[in-house]
PDB file of C-alpha atoms and ligand atoms in Angstrom:
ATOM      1  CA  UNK S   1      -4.630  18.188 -24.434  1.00 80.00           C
ATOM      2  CA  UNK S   2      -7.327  17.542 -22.069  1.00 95.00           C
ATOM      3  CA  UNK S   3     -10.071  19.105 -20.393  1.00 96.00           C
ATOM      4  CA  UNK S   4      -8.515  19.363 -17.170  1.00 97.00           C
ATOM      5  CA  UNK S   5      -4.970  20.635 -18.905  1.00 97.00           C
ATOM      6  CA  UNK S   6      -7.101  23.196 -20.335  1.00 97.00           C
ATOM      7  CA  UNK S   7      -8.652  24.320 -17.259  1.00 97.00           C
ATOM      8  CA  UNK S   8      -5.983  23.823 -14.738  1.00 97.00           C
ATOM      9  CA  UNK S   9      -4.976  27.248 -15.220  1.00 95.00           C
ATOM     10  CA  UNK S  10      -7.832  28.607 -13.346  1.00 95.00           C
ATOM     11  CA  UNK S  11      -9.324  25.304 -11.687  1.00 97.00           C
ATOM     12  CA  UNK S  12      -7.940  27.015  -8.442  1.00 98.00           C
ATOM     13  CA  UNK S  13      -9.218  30.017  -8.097  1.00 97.00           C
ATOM     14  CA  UNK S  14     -12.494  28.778  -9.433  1.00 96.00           C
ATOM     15  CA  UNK S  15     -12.907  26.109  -6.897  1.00 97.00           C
ATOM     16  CA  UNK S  16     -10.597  26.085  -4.077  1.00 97.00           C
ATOM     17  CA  UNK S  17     -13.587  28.061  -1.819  1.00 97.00           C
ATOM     18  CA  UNK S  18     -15.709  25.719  -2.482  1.00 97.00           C
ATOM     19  CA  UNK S  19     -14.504  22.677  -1.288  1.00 98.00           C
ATOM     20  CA  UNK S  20     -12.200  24.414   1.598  1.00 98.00           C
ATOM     21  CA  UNK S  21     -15.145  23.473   4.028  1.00 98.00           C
ATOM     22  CA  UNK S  22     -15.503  19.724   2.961  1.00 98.00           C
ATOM     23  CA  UNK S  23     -11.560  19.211   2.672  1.00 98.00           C
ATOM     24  CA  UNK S  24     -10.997  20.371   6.209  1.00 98.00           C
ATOM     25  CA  UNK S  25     -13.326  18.010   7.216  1.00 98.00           C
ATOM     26  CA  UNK S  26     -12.457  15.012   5.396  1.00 98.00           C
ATOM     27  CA  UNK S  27      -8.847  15.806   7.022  1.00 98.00           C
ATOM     28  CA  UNK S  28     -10.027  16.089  10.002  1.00 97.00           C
ATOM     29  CA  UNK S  29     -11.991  12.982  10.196  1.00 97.00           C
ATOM     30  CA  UNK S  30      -9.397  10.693   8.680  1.00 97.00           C
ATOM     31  CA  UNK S  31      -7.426  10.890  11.877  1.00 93.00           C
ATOM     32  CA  UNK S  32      -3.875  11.123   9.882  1.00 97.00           C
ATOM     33  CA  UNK S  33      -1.326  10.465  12.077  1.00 96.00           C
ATOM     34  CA  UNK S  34       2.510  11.473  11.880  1.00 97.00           C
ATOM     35  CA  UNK S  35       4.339   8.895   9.679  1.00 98.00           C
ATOM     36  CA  UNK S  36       1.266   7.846   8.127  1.00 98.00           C
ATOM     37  CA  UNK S  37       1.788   6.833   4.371  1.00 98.00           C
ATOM     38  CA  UNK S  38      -0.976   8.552   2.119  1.00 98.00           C
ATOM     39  CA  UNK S  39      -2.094   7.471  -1.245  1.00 98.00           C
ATOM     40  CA  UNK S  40      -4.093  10.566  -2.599  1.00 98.00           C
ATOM     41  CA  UNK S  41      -6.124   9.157  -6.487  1.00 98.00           C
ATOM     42  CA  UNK S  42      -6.663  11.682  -9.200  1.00 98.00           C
ATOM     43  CA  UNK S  43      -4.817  14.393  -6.649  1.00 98.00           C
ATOM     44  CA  UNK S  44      -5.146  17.196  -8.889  1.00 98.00           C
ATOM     45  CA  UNK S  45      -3.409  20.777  -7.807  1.00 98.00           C
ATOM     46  CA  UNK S  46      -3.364  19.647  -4.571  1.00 98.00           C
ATOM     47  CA  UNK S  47      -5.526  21.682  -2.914  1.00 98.00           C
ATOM     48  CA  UNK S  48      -5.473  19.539   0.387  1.00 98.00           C
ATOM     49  CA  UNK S  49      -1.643  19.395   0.443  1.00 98.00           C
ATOM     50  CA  UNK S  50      -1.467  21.980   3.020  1.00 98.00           C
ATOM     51  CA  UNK S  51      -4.434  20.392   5.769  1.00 98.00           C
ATOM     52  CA  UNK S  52      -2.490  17.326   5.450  1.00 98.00           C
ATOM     53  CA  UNK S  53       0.961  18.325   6.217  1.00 98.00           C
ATOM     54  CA  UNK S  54      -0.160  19.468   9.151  1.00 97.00           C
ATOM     55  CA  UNK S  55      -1.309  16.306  10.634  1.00 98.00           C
ATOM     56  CA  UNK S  56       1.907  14.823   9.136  1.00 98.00           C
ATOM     57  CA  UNK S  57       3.812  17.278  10.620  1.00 95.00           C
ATOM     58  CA  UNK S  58       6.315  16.518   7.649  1.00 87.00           C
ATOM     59  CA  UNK S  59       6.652  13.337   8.548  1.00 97.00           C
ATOM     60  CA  UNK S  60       5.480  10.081   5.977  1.00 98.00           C
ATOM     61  CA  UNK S  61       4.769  10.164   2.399  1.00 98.00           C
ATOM     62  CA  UNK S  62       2.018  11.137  -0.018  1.00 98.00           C
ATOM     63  CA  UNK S  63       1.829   9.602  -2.984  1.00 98.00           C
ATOM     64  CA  UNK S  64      -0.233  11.475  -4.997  1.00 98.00           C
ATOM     65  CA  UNK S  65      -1.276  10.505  -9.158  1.00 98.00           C
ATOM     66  CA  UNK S  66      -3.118  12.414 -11.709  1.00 98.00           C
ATOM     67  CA  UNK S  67      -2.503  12.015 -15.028  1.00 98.00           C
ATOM     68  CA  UNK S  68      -3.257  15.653 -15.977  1.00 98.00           C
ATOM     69  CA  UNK S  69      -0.237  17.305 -16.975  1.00 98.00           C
ATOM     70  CA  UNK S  70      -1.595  20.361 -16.270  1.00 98.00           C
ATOM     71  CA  UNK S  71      -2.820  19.991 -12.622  1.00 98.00           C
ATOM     72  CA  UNK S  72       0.280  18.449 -11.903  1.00 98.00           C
ATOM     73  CA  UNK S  73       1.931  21.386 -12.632  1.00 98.00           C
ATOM     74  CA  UNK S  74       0.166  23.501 -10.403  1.00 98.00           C
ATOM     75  CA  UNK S  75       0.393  20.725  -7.658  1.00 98.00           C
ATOM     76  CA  UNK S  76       4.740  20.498  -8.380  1.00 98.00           C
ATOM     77  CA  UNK S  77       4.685  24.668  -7.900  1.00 98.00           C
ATOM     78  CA  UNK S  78       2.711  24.333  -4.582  1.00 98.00           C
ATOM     79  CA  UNK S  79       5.063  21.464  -3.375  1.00 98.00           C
ATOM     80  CA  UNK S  80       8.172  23.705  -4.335  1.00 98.00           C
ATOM     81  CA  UNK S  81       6.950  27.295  -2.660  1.00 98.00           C
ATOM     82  CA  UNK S  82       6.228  25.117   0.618  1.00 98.00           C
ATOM     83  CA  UNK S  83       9.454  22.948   0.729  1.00 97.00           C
ATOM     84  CA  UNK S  84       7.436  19.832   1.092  1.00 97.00           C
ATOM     85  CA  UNK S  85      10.195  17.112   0.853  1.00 97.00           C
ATOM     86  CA  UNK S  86       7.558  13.918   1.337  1.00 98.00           C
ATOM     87  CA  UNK S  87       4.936  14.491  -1.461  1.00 98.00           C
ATOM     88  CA  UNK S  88       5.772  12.308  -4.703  1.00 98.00           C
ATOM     89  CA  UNK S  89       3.698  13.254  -7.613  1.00 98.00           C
ATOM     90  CA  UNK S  90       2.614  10.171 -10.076  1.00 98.00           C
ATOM     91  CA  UNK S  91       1.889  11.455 -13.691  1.00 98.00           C
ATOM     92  CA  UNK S  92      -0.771   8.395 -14.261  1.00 98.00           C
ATOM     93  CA  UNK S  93      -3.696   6.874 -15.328  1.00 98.00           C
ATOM     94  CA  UNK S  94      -5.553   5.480 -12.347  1.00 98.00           C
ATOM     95  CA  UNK S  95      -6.716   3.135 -14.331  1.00 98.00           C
ATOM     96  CA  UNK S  96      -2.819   1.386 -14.202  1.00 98.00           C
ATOM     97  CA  UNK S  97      -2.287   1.559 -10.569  1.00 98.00           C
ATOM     98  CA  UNK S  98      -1.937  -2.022  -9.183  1.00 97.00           C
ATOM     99  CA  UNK S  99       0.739  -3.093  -6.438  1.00 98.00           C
ATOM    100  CA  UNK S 100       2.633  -4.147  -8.909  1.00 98.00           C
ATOM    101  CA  UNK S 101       2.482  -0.658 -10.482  1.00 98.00           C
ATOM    102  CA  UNK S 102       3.835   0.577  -6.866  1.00 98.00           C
ATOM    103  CA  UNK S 103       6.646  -1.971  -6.235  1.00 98.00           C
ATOM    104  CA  UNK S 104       8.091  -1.234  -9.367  1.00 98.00           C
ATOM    105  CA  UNK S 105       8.738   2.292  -8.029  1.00 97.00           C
ATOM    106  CA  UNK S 106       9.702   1.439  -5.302  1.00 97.00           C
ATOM    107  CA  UNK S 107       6.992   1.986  -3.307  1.00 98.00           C
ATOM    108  CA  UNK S 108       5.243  -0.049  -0.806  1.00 98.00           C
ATOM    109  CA  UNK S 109       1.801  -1.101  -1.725  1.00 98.00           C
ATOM    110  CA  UNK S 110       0.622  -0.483   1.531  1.00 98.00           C
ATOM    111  CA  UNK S 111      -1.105   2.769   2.427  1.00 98.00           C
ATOM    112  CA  UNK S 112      -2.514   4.030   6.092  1.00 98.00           C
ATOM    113  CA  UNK S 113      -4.895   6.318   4.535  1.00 98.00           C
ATOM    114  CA  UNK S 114      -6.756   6.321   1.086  1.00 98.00           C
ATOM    115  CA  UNK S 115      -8.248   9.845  -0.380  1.00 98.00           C
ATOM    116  CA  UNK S 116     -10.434  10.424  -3.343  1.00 98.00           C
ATOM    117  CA  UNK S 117     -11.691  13.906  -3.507  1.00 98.00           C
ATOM    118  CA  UNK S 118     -13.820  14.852  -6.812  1.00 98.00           C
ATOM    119  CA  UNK S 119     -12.417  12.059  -8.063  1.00 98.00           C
ATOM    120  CA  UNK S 120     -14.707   8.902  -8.178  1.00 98.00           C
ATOM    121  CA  UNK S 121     -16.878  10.931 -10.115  1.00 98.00           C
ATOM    122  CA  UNK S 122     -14.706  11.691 -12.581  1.00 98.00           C
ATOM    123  CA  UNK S 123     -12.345   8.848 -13.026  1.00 98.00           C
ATOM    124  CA  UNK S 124     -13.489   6.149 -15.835  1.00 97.00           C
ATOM    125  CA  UNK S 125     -13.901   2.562 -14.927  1.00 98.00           C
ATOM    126  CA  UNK S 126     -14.219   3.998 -11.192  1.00 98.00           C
ATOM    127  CA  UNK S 127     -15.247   0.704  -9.505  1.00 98.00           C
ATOM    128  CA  UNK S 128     -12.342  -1.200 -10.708  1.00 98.00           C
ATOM    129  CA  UNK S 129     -10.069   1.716  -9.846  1.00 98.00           C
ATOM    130  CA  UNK S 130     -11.724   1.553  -6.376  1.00 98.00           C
ATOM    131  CA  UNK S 131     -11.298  -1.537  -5.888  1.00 98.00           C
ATOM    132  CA  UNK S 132      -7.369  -2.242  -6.644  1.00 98.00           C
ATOM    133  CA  UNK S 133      -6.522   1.258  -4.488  1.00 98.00           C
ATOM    134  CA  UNK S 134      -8.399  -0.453  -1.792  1.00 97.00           C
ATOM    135  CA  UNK S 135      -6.384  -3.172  -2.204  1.00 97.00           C
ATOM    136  CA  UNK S 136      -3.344  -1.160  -1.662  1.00 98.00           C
ATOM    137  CA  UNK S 137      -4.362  -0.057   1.560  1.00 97.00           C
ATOM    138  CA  UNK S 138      -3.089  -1.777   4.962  1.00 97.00           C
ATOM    139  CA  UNK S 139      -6.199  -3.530   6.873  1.00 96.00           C
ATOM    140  CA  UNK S 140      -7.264  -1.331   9.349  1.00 95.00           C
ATOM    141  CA  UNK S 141      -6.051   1.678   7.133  1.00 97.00           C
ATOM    142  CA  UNK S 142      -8.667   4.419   6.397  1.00 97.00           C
ATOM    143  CA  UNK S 143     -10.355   5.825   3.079  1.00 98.00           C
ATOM    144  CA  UNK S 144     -11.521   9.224   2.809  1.00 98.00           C
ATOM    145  CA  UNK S 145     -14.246  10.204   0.157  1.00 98.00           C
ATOM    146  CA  UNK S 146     -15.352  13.679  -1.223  1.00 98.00           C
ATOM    147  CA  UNK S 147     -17.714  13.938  -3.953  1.00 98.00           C
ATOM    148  CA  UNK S 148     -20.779  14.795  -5.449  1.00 98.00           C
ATOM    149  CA  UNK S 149     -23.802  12.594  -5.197  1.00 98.00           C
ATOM    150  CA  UNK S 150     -26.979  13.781  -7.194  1.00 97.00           C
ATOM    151  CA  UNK S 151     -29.595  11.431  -8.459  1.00 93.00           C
ATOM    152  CA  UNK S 152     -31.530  14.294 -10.657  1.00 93.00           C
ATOM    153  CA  UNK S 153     -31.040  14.731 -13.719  1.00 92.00           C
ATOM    154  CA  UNK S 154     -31.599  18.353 -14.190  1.00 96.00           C
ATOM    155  CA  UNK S 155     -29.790  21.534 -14.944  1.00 96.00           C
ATOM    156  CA  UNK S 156     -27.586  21.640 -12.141  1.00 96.00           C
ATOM    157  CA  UNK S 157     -26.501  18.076 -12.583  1.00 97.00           C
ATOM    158  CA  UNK S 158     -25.695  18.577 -16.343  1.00 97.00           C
ATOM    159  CA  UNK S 159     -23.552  21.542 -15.454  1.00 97.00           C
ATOM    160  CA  UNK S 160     -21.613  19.836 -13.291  1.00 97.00           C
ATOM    161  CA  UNK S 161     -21.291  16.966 -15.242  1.00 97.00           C
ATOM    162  CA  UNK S 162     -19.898  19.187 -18.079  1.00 97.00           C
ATOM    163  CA  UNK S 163     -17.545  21.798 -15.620  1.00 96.00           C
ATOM    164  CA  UNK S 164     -16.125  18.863 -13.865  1.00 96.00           C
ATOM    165  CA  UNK S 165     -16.008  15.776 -17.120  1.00 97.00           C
ATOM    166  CA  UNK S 166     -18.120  13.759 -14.462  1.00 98.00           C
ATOM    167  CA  UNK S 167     -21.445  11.308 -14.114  1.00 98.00           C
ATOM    168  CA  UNK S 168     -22.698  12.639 -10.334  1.00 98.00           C
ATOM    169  CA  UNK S 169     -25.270  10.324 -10.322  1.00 97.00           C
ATOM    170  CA  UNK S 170     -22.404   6.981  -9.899  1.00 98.00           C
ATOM    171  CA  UNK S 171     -23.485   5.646  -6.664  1.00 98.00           C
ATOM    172  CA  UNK S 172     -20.040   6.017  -5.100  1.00 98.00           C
ATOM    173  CA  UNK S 173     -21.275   5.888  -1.470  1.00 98.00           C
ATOM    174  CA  UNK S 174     -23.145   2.803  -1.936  1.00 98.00           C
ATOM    175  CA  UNK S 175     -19.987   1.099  -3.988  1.00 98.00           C
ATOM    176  CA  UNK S 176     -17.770   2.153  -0.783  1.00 98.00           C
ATOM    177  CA  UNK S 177     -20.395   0.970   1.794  1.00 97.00           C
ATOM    178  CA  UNK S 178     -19.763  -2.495   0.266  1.00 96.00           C
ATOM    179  CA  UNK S 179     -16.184  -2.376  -0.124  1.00 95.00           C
ATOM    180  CA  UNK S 180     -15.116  -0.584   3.213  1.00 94.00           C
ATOM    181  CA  UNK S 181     -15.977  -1.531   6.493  1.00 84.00           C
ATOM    182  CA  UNK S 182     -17.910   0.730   8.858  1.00 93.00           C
ATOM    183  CA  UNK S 183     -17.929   3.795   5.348  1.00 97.00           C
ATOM    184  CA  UNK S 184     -20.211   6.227   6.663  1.00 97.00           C
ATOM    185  CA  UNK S 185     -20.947   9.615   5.212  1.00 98.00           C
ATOM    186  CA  UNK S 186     -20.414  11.980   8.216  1.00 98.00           C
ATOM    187  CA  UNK S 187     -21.413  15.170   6.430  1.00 98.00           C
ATOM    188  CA  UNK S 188     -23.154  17.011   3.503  1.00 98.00           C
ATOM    189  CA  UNK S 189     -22.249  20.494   2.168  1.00 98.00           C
ATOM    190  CA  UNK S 190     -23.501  22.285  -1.508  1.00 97.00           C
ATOM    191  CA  UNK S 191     -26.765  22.051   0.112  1.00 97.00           C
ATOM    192  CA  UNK S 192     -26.570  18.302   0.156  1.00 97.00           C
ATOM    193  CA  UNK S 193     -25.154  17.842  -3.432  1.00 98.00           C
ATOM    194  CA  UNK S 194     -21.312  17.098  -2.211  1.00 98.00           C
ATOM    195  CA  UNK S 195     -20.245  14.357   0.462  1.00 98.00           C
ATOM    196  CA  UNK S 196     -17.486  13.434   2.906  1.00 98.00           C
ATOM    197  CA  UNK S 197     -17.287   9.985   3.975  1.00 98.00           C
ATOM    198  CA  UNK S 198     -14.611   8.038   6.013  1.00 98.00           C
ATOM    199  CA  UNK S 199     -13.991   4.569   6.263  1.00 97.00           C
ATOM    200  CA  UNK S 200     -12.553   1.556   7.471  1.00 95.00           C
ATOM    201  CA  UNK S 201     -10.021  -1.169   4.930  1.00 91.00           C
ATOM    202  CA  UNK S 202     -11.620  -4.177   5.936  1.00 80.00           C
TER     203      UNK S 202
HETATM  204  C1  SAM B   1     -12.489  17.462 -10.222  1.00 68.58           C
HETATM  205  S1  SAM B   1     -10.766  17.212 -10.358  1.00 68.58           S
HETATM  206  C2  SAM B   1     -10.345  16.891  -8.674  1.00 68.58           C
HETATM  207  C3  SAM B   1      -8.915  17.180  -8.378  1.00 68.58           C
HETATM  208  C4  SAM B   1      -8.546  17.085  -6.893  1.00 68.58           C
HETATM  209  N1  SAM B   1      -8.712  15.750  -6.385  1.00 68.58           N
HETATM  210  C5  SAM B   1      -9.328  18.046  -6.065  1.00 68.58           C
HETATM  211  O1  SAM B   1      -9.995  17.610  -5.109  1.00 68.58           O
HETATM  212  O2  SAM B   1      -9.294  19.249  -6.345  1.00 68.58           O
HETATM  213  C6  SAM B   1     -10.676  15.595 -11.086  1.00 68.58           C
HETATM  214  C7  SAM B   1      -9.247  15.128 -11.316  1.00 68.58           C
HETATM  215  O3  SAM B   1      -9.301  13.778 -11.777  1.00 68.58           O
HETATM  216  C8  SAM B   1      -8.223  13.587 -12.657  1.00 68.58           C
HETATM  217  N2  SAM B   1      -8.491  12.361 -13.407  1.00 68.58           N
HETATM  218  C9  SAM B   1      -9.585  12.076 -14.141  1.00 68.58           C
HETATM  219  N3  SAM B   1      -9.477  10.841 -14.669  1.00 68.58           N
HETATM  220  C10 SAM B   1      -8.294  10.343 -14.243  1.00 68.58           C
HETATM  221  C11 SAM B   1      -7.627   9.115 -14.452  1.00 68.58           C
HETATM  222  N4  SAM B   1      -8.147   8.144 -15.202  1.00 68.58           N
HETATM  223  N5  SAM B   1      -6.432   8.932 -13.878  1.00 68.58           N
HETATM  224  C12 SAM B   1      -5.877   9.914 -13.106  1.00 68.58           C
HETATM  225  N6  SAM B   1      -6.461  11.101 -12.879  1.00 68.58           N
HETATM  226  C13 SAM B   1      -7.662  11.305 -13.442  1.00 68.58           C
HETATM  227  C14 SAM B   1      -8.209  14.869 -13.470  1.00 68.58           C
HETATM  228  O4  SAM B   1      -7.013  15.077 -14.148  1.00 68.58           O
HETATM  229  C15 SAM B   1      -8.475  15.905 -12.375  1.00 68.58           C
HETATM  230  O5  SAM B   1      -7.285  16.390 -11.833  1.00 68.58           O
END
């Protein structure tokens, strides 16, 4: 079992405050669109399920992978109480997503919008994995980043690190400067520890 099927249980309550702020604007800013096809990476419980229905109006898809068990489960019993029909949850590694990976289940390699929320941080080999969902993403389609970004190695940073199984010192905003055109952070929150940036699939 791991760390995140061990804490899924109360990674909710524990959390879902805190980022309620940055989600809603990371939604807002992505400029979802009815029909839009969403790829969400490392999705979690699914704690932006909600913000993005309602741009979708129920409309589209969201593909959403994690390949906790356990936060999967708490993502399937938020899916079920709302009666969301157009959310397909991926039990995977990130690591394995490729177009190929896609096409084989029947799904077309070819997202409007892109969303990594705590995830980057988290996710090992996060460049490559940043780099193929790119590639999965229509040109012109968007990308939508939330994450920690903290040089300093101190207490704060090691907590983190430890809570959350993640290296918040990975220069994800400078990775997706280069590999999306136009990504621009467009605000700070956690008194300037935690980031939401939007871009442009070049
Ligand atoms: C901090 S949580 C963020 C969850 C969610 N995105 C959110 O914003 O609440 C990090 C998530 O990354 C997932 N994760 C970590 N490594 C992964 C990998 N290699 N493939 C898929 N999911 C991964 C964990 O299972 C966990 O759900």
């Amino acid at each position: 079992m791991g760390w995140y099927d061990r804490i899924a249980g109360w990674y909710d309550p524990f959390t879902a405050w805190i980022y309620h702020k940055p989600r809603t604007q990371l939604i807002e800013y992505l400029k979802i669109n009815r029909g839009d096809r969403i790829l969400i990476v490392a999705c979690g419980t699914g704690q932006s399920f909600e913000m993005i229905q309602q741009k979708l109006e129920n409309t589209g898809e969201i593909i959403a992978v994690d390949y906790s068990a356990g936060m999967l489960h708490t993502a399937r019993k938020r899916i079920k109480k709302n009666h969301w029909k157009n959310i397909r949850l991926l039990h995977e590694d990130a690591r394995n997503l490729s177009a190929q990976y896609f096409l084989r289940r029947g799904i077309e390699p070819n997202f409007d919008v892109l969303i990594g929320e705590l995830a980057f941080s988290v996710i090992p080999d996060w460049e490559d994995v940043m780099k193929t969902t790119a590639s999965v993403v229509r040109k012109g389609g968007r990308v939508g980043l939330l994450d920690w970004y903290r040089k300093k190695n101190d207490r704060l940073t090691k907590v983190v690190n430890y809570l959350a199984q993640a290296e918040v010192s990975r220069d994800t905003i400078g990775f997706a400067r280069k590999l999306f055109a136009d990504f621009r952070v467009i605000a700070w929150f956690l008194s300037g520890n935690v980031y939401v940036g939007v871009g442009e699939n070049a």
